[in-house]
Short mmCIF file of N, CA and C and ligand atoms in Angstrom, two decimals:
data_model
loop_
_atom_site.label_atom_id
_atom_site.label_comp_id
_atom_site.label_asym_id
_atom_site.label_seq_id
_atom_site.Cartn_x
_atom_site.Cartn_y
_atom_site.Cartn_z
N GLU A 2 -89.64 81.63 68.90
CA GLU A 2 -88.27 81.74 69.44
C GLU A 2 -88.26 82.75 70.58
N ARG A 3 -88.70 84.00 70.29
CA ARG A 3 -88.75 85.02 71.33
C ARG A 3 -89.75 84.63 72.41
N GLU A 4 -90.88 84.04 71.96
CA GLU A 4 -91.91 83.65 72.92
C GLU A 4 -91.44 82.51 73.80
N ALA A 5 -90.71 81.56 73.18
CA ALA A 5 -90.18 80.43 73.96
C ALA A 5 -89.21 80.94 75.02
N HIS A 6 -88.44 81.96 74.62
CA HIS A 6 -87.48 82.57 75.55
C HIS A 6 -88.22 83.20 76.72
N LEU A 7 -89.25 83.98 76.42
CA LEU A 7 -90.04 84.63 77.48
C LEU A 7 -90.69 83.58 78.37
N ARG A 8 -91.18 82.51 77.75
CA ARG A 8 -91.84 81.46 78.55
C ARG A 8 -90.84 80.80 79.49
N SER A 9 -89.60 80.61 79.03
CA SER A 9 -88.62 79.97 79.90
C SER A 9 -88.26 80.90 81.06
N ILE A 10 -88.31 82.21 80.84
CA ILE A 10 -88.05 83.15 81.94
C ILE A 10 -89.18 83.04 82.96
N LEU A 11 -90.42 83.04 82.47
CA LEU A 11 -91.58 82.96 83.37
C LEU A 11 -91.54 81.68 84.19
N ALA A 12 -90.96 80.62 83.61
CA ALA A 12 -90.93 79.33 84.31
C ALA A 12 -89.85 79.29 85.38
N THR A 13 -88.83 80.16 85.25
CA THR A 13 -87.69 80.01 86.17
C THR A 13 -87.50 81.14 87.16
N VAL A 14 -88.08 82.34 86.93
CA VAL A 14 -87.88 83.40 87.93
C VAL A 14 -88.46 82.96 89.27
N PRO A 15 -87.68 83.08 90.36
CA PRO A 15 -88.13 82.61 91.66
C PRO A 15 -89.25 83.47 92.23
N GLU A 16 -89.28 84.75 91.83
CA GLU A 16 -90.32 85.63 92.33
C GLU A 16 -91.57 85.44 91.48
N SER A 17 -92.74 85.60 92.09
CA SER A 17 -93.97 85.49 91.32
C SER A 17 -94.15 86.75 90.49
N MET A 18 -94.43 86.55 89.20
CA MET A 18 -94.62 87.69 88.31
C MET A 18 -95.99 87.59 87.65
N ILE A 19 -96.70 88.72 87.68
CA ILE A 19 -98.04 88.77 87.11
C ILE A 19 -98.10 89.99 86.21
N VAL A 20 -98.55 89.81 84.97
CA VAL A 20 -98.72 90.95 84.07
C VAL A 20 -100.21 91.16 83.85
N ILE A 21 -100.65 92.43 83.95
CA ILE A 21 -102.05 92.75 83.67
C ILE A 21 -102.14 93.85 82.62
N ASP A 22 -103.30 93.95 81.98
CA ASP A 22 -103.53 95.06 81.04
C ASP A 22 -104.16 96.23 81.80
N GLU A 23 -104.50 97.27 81.06
CA GLU A 23 -105.06 98.49 81.68
C GLU A 23 -106.36 98.25 82.44
N SER A 24 -107.09 97.20 82.04
CA SER A 24 -108.36 96.92 82.72
C SER A 24 -108.17 95.97 83.90
N GLY A 25 -106.92 95.55 84.15
CA GLY A 25 -106.68 94.68 85.28
C GLY A 25 -106.79 93.20 84.95
N LEU A 26 -106.90 92.88 83.64
CA LEU A 26 -107.03 91.47 83.27
C LEU A 26 -105.66 90.82 83.14
N VAL A 27 -105.53 89.61 83.66
CA VAL A 27 -104.24 88.93 83.70
C VAL A 27 -103.81 88.48 82.30
N ALA A 28 -102.59 88.91 81.91
CA ALA A 28 -102.05 88.57 80.60
C ALA A 28 -100.93 87.55 80.72
N SER A 29 -100.24 87.50 81.88
CA SER A 29 -99.32 86.39 82.10
C SER A 29 -99.12 86.17 83.59
N PHE A 30 -98.76 84.92 83.91
CA PHE A 30 -98.76 84.45 85.28
C PHE A 30 -97.63 83.43 85.37
N SER A 31 -96.57 83.77 86.14
CA SER A 31 -95.39 82.90 86.14
C SER A 31 -95.62 81.61 86.92
N THR A 32 -94.72 80.67 86.74
CA THR A 32 -94.80 79.37 87.42
C THR A 32 -94.78 79.55 88.95
N ALA A 33 -93.92 80.49 89.42
CA ALA A 33 -93.87 80.73 90.86
C ALA A 33 -95.20 81.30 91.35
N ALA A 34 -95.87 82.11 90.52
CA ALA A 34 -97.18 82.65 90.90
C ALA A 34 -98.22 81.53 90.98
N GLU A 35 -98.12 80.57 90.07
CA GLU A 35 -99.04 79.41 90.12
C GLU A 35 -98.89 78.68 91.44
N LYS A 36 -97.65 78.48 91.86
CA LYS A 36 -97.39 77.76 93.11
C LYS A 36 -97.88 78.56 94.31
N LEU A 37 -97.59 79.87 94.30
CA LEU A 37 -97.94 80.71 95.44
C LEU A 37 -99.45 80.85 95.63
N PHE A 38 -100.17 81.10 94.51
CA PHE A 38 -101.61 81.35 94.62
C PHE A 38 -102.47 80.09 94.46
N GLY A 39 -101.87 79.00 93.96
CA GLY A 39 -102.62 77.76 93.80
C GLY A 39 -103.50 77.74 92.56
N TYR A 40 -103.40 78.77 91.73
CA TYR A 40 -104.14 78.81 90.46
C TYR A 40 -103.20 78.46 89.32
N SER A 41 -103.71 77.81 88.27
CA SER A 41 -102.92 77.60 87.06
C SER A 41 -103.09 78.82 86.16
N VAL A 42 -102.22 78.96 85.17
CA VAL A 42 -102.36 80.08 84.20
C VAL A 42 -103.76 80.07 83.61
N ASP A 43 -104.26 78.89 83.28
CA ASP A 43 -105.59 78.80 82.66
C ASP A 43 -106.70 79.31 83.57
N ASP A 44 -106.52 79.14 84.90
CA ASP A 44 -107.52 79.63 85.85
C ASP A 44 -107.63 81.16 85.82
N VAL A 45 -106.48 81.83 85.60
CA VAL A 45 -106.45 83.29 85.79
C VAL A 45 -106.36 84.09 84.50
N TYR A 46 -105.93 83.46 83.41
CA TYR A 46 -105.71 84.19 82.17
C TYR A 46 -106.99 84.91 81.71
N GLY A 47 -106.89 86.22 81.47
CA GLY A 47 -108.04 86.99 81.01
C GLY A 47 -109.02 87.36 82.12
N LYS A 48 -108.72 86.93 83.36
CA LYS A 48 -109.61 87.27 84.48
C LYS A 48 -109.03 88.47 85.24
N ASN A 49 -109.86 89.08 86.08
CA ASN A 49 -109.43 90.26 86.81
C ASN A 49 -108.45 89.88 87.93
N VAL A 50 -107.35 90.62 88.01
CA VAL A 50 -106.33 90.37 89.03
C VAL A 50 -106.92 90.44 90.44
N SER A 51 -108.08 91.09 90.57
CA SER A 51 -108.72 91.22 91.88
C SER A 51 -109.09 89.86 92.48
N MET A 52 -109.14 88.81 91.66
CA MET A 52 -109.43 87.47 92.19
C MET A 52 -108.30 86.97 93.10
N LEU A 53 -107.13 87.64 93.05
CA LEU A 53 -105.98 87.21 93.84
C LEU A 53 -105.86 87.94 95.17
N MET A 54 -106.89 88.72 95.54
CA MET A 54 -106.82 89.48 96.80
C MET A 54 -108.14 89.39 97.56
N PRO A 55 -108.09 89.59 98.88
CA PRO A 55 -109.33 89.56 99.66
C PRO A 55 -110.05 90.91 99.61
N SER A 56 -111.28 90.95 100.11
CA SER A 56 -112.00 92.21 100.30
C SER A 56 -111.27 93.00 101.38
N PRO A 57 -111.31 94.33 101.42
CA PRO A 57 -112.06 95.18 100.50
C PRO A 57 -111.31 95.56 99.23
N ASP A 58 -110.01 95.18 99.14
CA ASP A 58 -109.25 95.54 97.92
C ASP A 58 -109.87 94.90 96.67
N ARG A 59 -110.43 93.69 96.83
CA ARG A 59 -111.00 92.98 95.69
C ARG A 59 -112.05 93.83 94.96
N GLU A 60 -112.93 94.48 95.73
CA GLU A 60 -113.98 95.29 95.13
C GLU A 60 -113.44 96.65 94.68
N ALA A 61 -112.31 97.07 95.28
CA ALA A 61 -111.81 98.42 95.04
C ALA A 61 -110.75 98.50 93.95
N HIS A 62 -110.17 97.35 93.55
CA HIS A 62 -108.97 97.40 92.71
C HIS A 62 -109.20 98.02 91.33
N ASP A 63 -110.36 97.79 90.72
CA ASP A 63 -110.67 98.43 89.43
C ASP A 63 -110.62 99.95 89.60
N GLY A 64 -111.12 100.42 90.73
CA GLY A 64 -111.10 101.85 91.04
C GLY A 64 -109.69 102.38 91.22
N TYR A 65 -108.80 101.57 91.86
CA TYR A 65 -107.40 101.98 92.02
C TYR A 65 -106.77 102.18 90.64
N LEU A 66 -107.05 101.23 89.73
CA LEU A 66 -106.48 101.32 88.38
C LEU A 66 -107.00 102.55 87.65
N SER A 67 -108.32 102.76 87.68
CA SER A 67 -108.84 103.90 86.92
C SER A 67 -108.43 105.22 87.56
N HIS A 68 -108.29 105.23 88.90
CA HIS A 68 -107.78 106.44 89.55
C HIS A 68 -106.39 106.77 89.03
N TYR A 69 -105.55 105.74 88.93
CA TYR A 69 -104.20 105.97 88.42
C TYR A 69 -104.22 106.42 86.95
N LEU A 70 -105.04 105.74 86.15
CA LEU A 70 -105.08 106.05 84.72
C LEU A 70 -105.60 107.46 84.44
N THR A 71 -106.49 107.96 85.30
CA THR A 71 -107.02 109.30 85.05
C THR A 71 -106.18 110.40 85.71
N THR A 72 -105.53 110.10 86.86
CA THR A 72 -104.79 111.15 87.56
C THR A 72 -103.27 111.03 87.43
N GLY A 73 -102.76 109.83 87.13
CA GLY A 73 -101.33 109.63 87.09
C GLY A 73 -100.69 109.55 88.49
N GLU A 74 -101.51 109.57 89.52
CA GLU A 74 -101.02 109.50 90.90
C GLU A 74 -100.61 108.07 91.24
N ARG A 75 -99.35 107.90 91.59
CA ARG A 75 -98.85 106.55 91.92
C ARG A 75 -98.90 106.30 93.40
N ARG A 76 -99.45 105.17 93.76
CA ARG A 76 -99.48 104.82 95.18
C ARG A 76 -98.72 103.54 95.47
N ILE A 77 -98.46 102.76 94.42
CA ILE A 77 -97.67 101.54 94.58
C ILE A 77 -96.50 101.54 93.60
N ILE A 78 -96.79 101.94 92.35
CA ILE A 78 -95.73 101.99 91.33
C ILE A 78 -94.58 102.84 91.85
N GLY A 79 -93.38 102.24 91.86
CA GLY A 79 -92.20 102.98 92.30
C GLY A 79 -91.98 102.98 93.81
N TYR A 80 -92.96 102.54 94.58
CA TYR A 80 -92.80 102.50 96.03
C TYR A 80 -92.84 101.08 96.57
N GLY A 81 -93.80 100.26 96.06
CA GLY A 81 -94.02 98.94 96.62
C GLY A 81 -94.87 99.05 97.87
N ARG A 82 -95.46 97.96 98.26
CA ARG A 82 -96.31 97.99 99.46
C ARG A 82 -96.53 96.56 99.95
N VAL A 83 -96.72 96.42 101.27
CA VAL A 83 -97.10 95.12 101.82
C VAL A 83 -98.62 95.07 101.82
N VAL A 84 -99.16 94.07 101.12
CA VAL A 84 -100.62 93.93 100.99
C VAL A 84 -100.99 92.47 101.31
N SER A 85 -102.29 92.15 101.25
CA SER A 85 -102.72 90.78 101.45
C SER A 85 -103.13 90.14 100.14
N GLY A 86 -102.65 88.90 99.92
CA GLY A 86 -103.07 88.12 98.77
C GLY A 86 -104.03 87.04 99.25
N GLN A 87 -104.78 86.48 98.32
CA GLN A 87 -105.69 85.38 98.66
C GLN A 87 -105.50 84.23 97.68
N ARG A 88 -105.25 83.05 98.25
CA ARG A 88 -105.02 81.87 97.42
C ARG A 88 -106.33 81.25 96.95
N LYS A 89 -106.21 80.31 96.02
CA LYS A 89 -107.39 79.61 95.49
C LYS A 89 -108.18 78.94 96.61
N ASP A 90 -107.47 78.42 97.63
CA ASP A 90 -108.16 77.74 98.74
C ASP A 90 -108.74 78.73 99.75
N GLY A 91 -108.63 80.03 99.45
CA GLY A 91 -109.25 81.04 100.29
C GLY A 91 -108.34 81.63 101.36
N THR A 92 -107.17 80.99 101.59
CA THR A 92 -106.29 81.52 102.64
C THR A 92 -105.68 82.85 102.22
N VAL A 93 -105.55 83.73 103.22
CA VAL A 93 -105.02 85.08 102.99
C VAL A 93 -103.60 85.11 103.54
N PHE A 94 -102.67 85.74 102.83
CA PHE A 94 -101.28 85.78 103.27
C PHE A 94 -100.67 87.15 102.98
N PRO A 95 -99.63 87.53 103.77
CA PRO A 95 -98.96 88.81 103.54
C PRO A 95 -97.99 88.71 102.37
N MET A 96 -97.96 89.73 101.55
CA MET A 96 -97.05 89.72 100.40
C MET A 96 -96.53 91.12 100.12
N GLU A 97 -95.29 91.17 99.63
CA GLU A 97 -94.75 92.45 99.22
C GLU A 97 -94.98 92.60 97.73
N LEU A 98 -95.62 93.68 97.34
CA LEU A 98 -95.98 93.90 95.94
C LEU A 98 -95.19 95.07 95.35
N SER A 99 -94.51 94.83 94.22
CA SER A 99 -93.89 95.92 93.47
C SER A 99 -94.56 95.94 92.10
N VAL A 100 -94.90 97.12 91.64
CA VAL A 100 -95.57 97.23 90.34
C VAL A 100 -94.78 98.14 89.42
N GLY A 101 -94.61 97.69 88.18
CA GLY A 101 -93.95 98.50 87.16
C GLY A 101 -94.90 98.71 86.00
N GLU A 102 -94.55 99.66 85.15
CA GLU A 102 -95.41 100.01 84.03
C GLU A 102 -94.59 99.94 82.75
N ALA A 103 -95.19 99.43 81.67
CA ALA A 103 -94.48 99.34 80.40
C ALA A 103 -95.48 99.46 79.26
N VAL A 104 -94.96 99.65 78.06
CA VAL A 104 -95.83 99.68 76.89
C VAL A 104 -95.42 98.52 75.99
N ALA A 105 -96.38 97.66 75.65
CA ALA A 105 -96.11 96.50 74.79
C ALA A 105 -97.10 96.53 73.64
N ASN A 106 -96.62 96.49 72.42
CA ASN A 106 -97.45 96.58 71.21
C ASN A 106 -98.41 97.77 71.28
N GLY A 107 -97.88 98.91 71.72
CA GLY A 107 -98.69 100.13 71.77
C GLY A 107 -99.69 100.17 72.91
N LYS A 108 -99.69 99.13 73.75
CA LYS A 108 -100.65 99.12 74.86
C LYS A 108 -99.92 99.17 76.19
N ARG A 109 -100.54 99.87 77.14
CA ARG A 109 -99.95 99.97 78.46
C ARG A 109 -100.20 98.67 79.24
N ILE A 110 -99.14 98.16 79.86
CA ILE A 110 -99.30 96.98 80.72
C ILE A 110 -98.65 97.27 82.08
N PHE A 111 -99.06 96.52 83.08
CA PHE A 111 -98.45 96.63 84.40
C PHE A 111 -97.86 95.29 84.78
N THR A 112 -96.63 95.33 85.31
CA THR A 112 -95.98 94.09 85.74
C THR A 112 -95.91 94.10 87.27
N GLY A 113 -96.39 93.04 87.86
CA GLY A 113 -96.37 92.95 89.31
C GLY A 113 -95.43 91.86 89.77
N PHE A 114 -94.57 92.19 90.75
CA PHE A 114 -93.70 91.19 91.37
C PHE A 114 -94.15 91.00 92.81
N VAL A 115 -94.30 89.74 93.17
CA VAL A 115 -94.87 89.42 94.48
C VAL A 115 -93.90 88.56 95.28
N ARG A 116 -93.63 88.99 96.52
CA ARG A 116 -92.80 88.18 97.41
C ARG A 116 -93.66 87.75 98.59
N ASP A 117 -93.67 86.45 98.82
CA ASP A 117 -94.46 85.88 99.92
C ASP A 117 -93.77 86.20 101.24
N LEU A 118 -94.48 86.88 102.14
CA LEU A 118 -93.89 87.26 103.43
C LEU A 118 -94.33 86.34 104.55
N THR A 119 -95.01 85.24 104.23
CA THR A 119 -95.56 84.36 105.27
C THR A 119 -94.52 83.94 106.29
N SER A 120 -93.37 83.43 105.82
CA SER A 120 -92.41 82.89 106.79
C SER A 120 -91.74 84.01 107.56
N ARG A 121 -91.52 85.18 106.90
CA ARG A 121 -90.91 86.29 107.62
C ARG A 121 -91.83 86.75 108.75
N HIS A 122 -93.13 86.84 108.44
CA HIS A 122 -94.08 87.27 109.46
C HIS A 122 -94.16 86.26 110.60
N LYS A 123 -94.05 84.97 110.26
CA LYS A 123 -94.11 83.93 111.28
C LYS A 123 -92.92 84.05 112.23
N ILE A 124 -91.73 84.30 111.66
CA ILE A 124 -90.52 84.43 112.48
C ILE A 124 -90.63 85.67 113.38
N GLU A 125 -91.13 86.79 112.80
CA GLU A 125 -91.29 88.01 113.60
C GLU A 125 -92.25 87.79 114.76
N GLU A 126 -93.31 87.04 114.49
CA GLU A 126 -94.30 86.73 115.52
C GLU A 126 -93.67 85.90 116.64
N GLU A 127 -92.87 84.89 116.26
CA GLU A 127 -92.20 84.05 117.25
C GLU A 127 -91.22 84.85 118.09
N LEU A 128 -90.52 85.80 117.42
CA LEU A 128 -89.58 86.66 118.14
C LEU A 128 -90.32 87.50 119.17
N ARG A 129 -91.45 88.07 118.74
CA ARG A 129 -92.26 88.90 119.65
C ARG A 129 -92.68 88.10 120.87
N GLN A 130 -93.13 86.86 120.62
CA GLN A 130 -93.64 86.05 121.73
C GLN A 130 -92.54 85.59 122.68
N SER A 131 -91.30 85.52 122.18
CA SER A 131 -90.21 85.04 123.02
C SER A 131 -89.62 86.16 123.86
N GLN A 132 -90.10 87.40 123.63
CA GLN A 132 -89.52 88.54 124.37
C GLN A 132 -90.21 88.79 125.69
C1 HEM B 229 -102.98 99.97 93.05
C2 HEM B 229 -103.79 96.34 96.13
C3 HEM B 229 -102.05 93.14 92.96
C4 HEM B 229 -101.42 96.76 89.78
C5 HEM B 229 -103.23 99.25 94.19
C6 HEM B 229 -103.47 99.84 95.49
C7 HEM B 229 -103.71 98.82 96.36
C8 HEM B 229 -103.61 97.59 95.60
C9 HEM B 229 -104.05 98.91 97.86
C10 HEM B 229 -103.38 101.34 95.81
C11 HEM B 229 -104.67 101.91 96.18
C12 HEM B 229 -104.51 103.32 96.65
O1 HEM B 229 -103.79 103.57 97.63
O2 HEM B 229 -105.15 104.16 96.05
C13 HEM B 229 -103.42 95.16 95.53
C14 HEM B 229 -103.49 93.86 96.19
C15 HEM B 229 -102.99 92.95 95.32
C16 HEM B 229 -102.62 93.70 94.09
C17 HEM B 229 -104.01 93.59 97.59
C18 HEM B 229 -102.88 91.48 95.61
C19 HEM B 229 -102.86 90.51 94.73
C20 HEM B 229 -101.66 93.86 91.85
C21 HEM B 229 -100.93 93.31 90.74
C22 HEM B 229 -100.75 94.33 89.85
C23 HEM B 229 -101.37 95.52 90.40
C24 HEM B 229 -100.46 91.87 90.64
C25 HEM B 229 -100.04 94.34 88.51
C26 HEM B 229 -99.74 93.28 87.81
C27 HEM B 229 -101.82 97.93 90.38
C28 HEM B 229 -101.76 99.23 89.73
C29 HEM B 229 -102.22 100.17 90.66
C30 HEM B 229 -102.54 99.41 91.88
C31 HEM B 229 -101.30 99.51 88.31
C32 HEM B 229 -102.39 101.69 90.45
C33 HEM B 229 -101.09 102.42 90.41
C34 HEM B 229 -100.54 102.85 91.76
O3 HEM B 229 -101.32 102.97 92.73
O4 HEM B 229 -99.32 103.10 91.84
N1 HEM B 229 -103.29 97.88 94.29
N2 HEM B 229 -102.92 95.02 94.27
N3 HEM B 229 -101.90 95.20 91.62
N4 HEM B 229 -102.31 98.06 91.64
FE1 HEM B 229 -102.72 96.54 92.90
#
């Protein structure tokens, strides 16, 4: 019942939502995230979230997590940041990332909300060129 409710939320939120555990492994992946990244939940479940980004962040992301876990220094949590995502087909796109932190069943989890900035960047580029 509660799980069905959560699943229906994941299916309908327009923003892409990704939940990871402390090690960066994907614990949930919303329907909008499937569409945006081109991966199904089965492709990403239990895998490292770093598969959703290009180098050099891909190789560095485990380090970002452990840096946060050992120092408590936030660089994205509470601020948000524009970063690059990478789709299953290899294309790289601009995205706005917000990260939150929560505790579920005694374990720390991170919730990521992703907004695709592709069309905004395209419009800004066209504006620049028309000036
Ligand atoms: C930290 C990149 C996705 C969770 C960071 C940092 C970068 C980054 C650059 C900060 C490094 C620093 O300045 O030290 C990316 C990219 C993503 C991505 C390019 C593209 C897919 C995610 C997602 C989540 C997440 C989906 C959570 C579900 C975190 C956490 C930290 C972090 C918990 C450390 C805390 C903090 O710096 O505030 N990531 N990230 N990241 N990221 Fe990601």
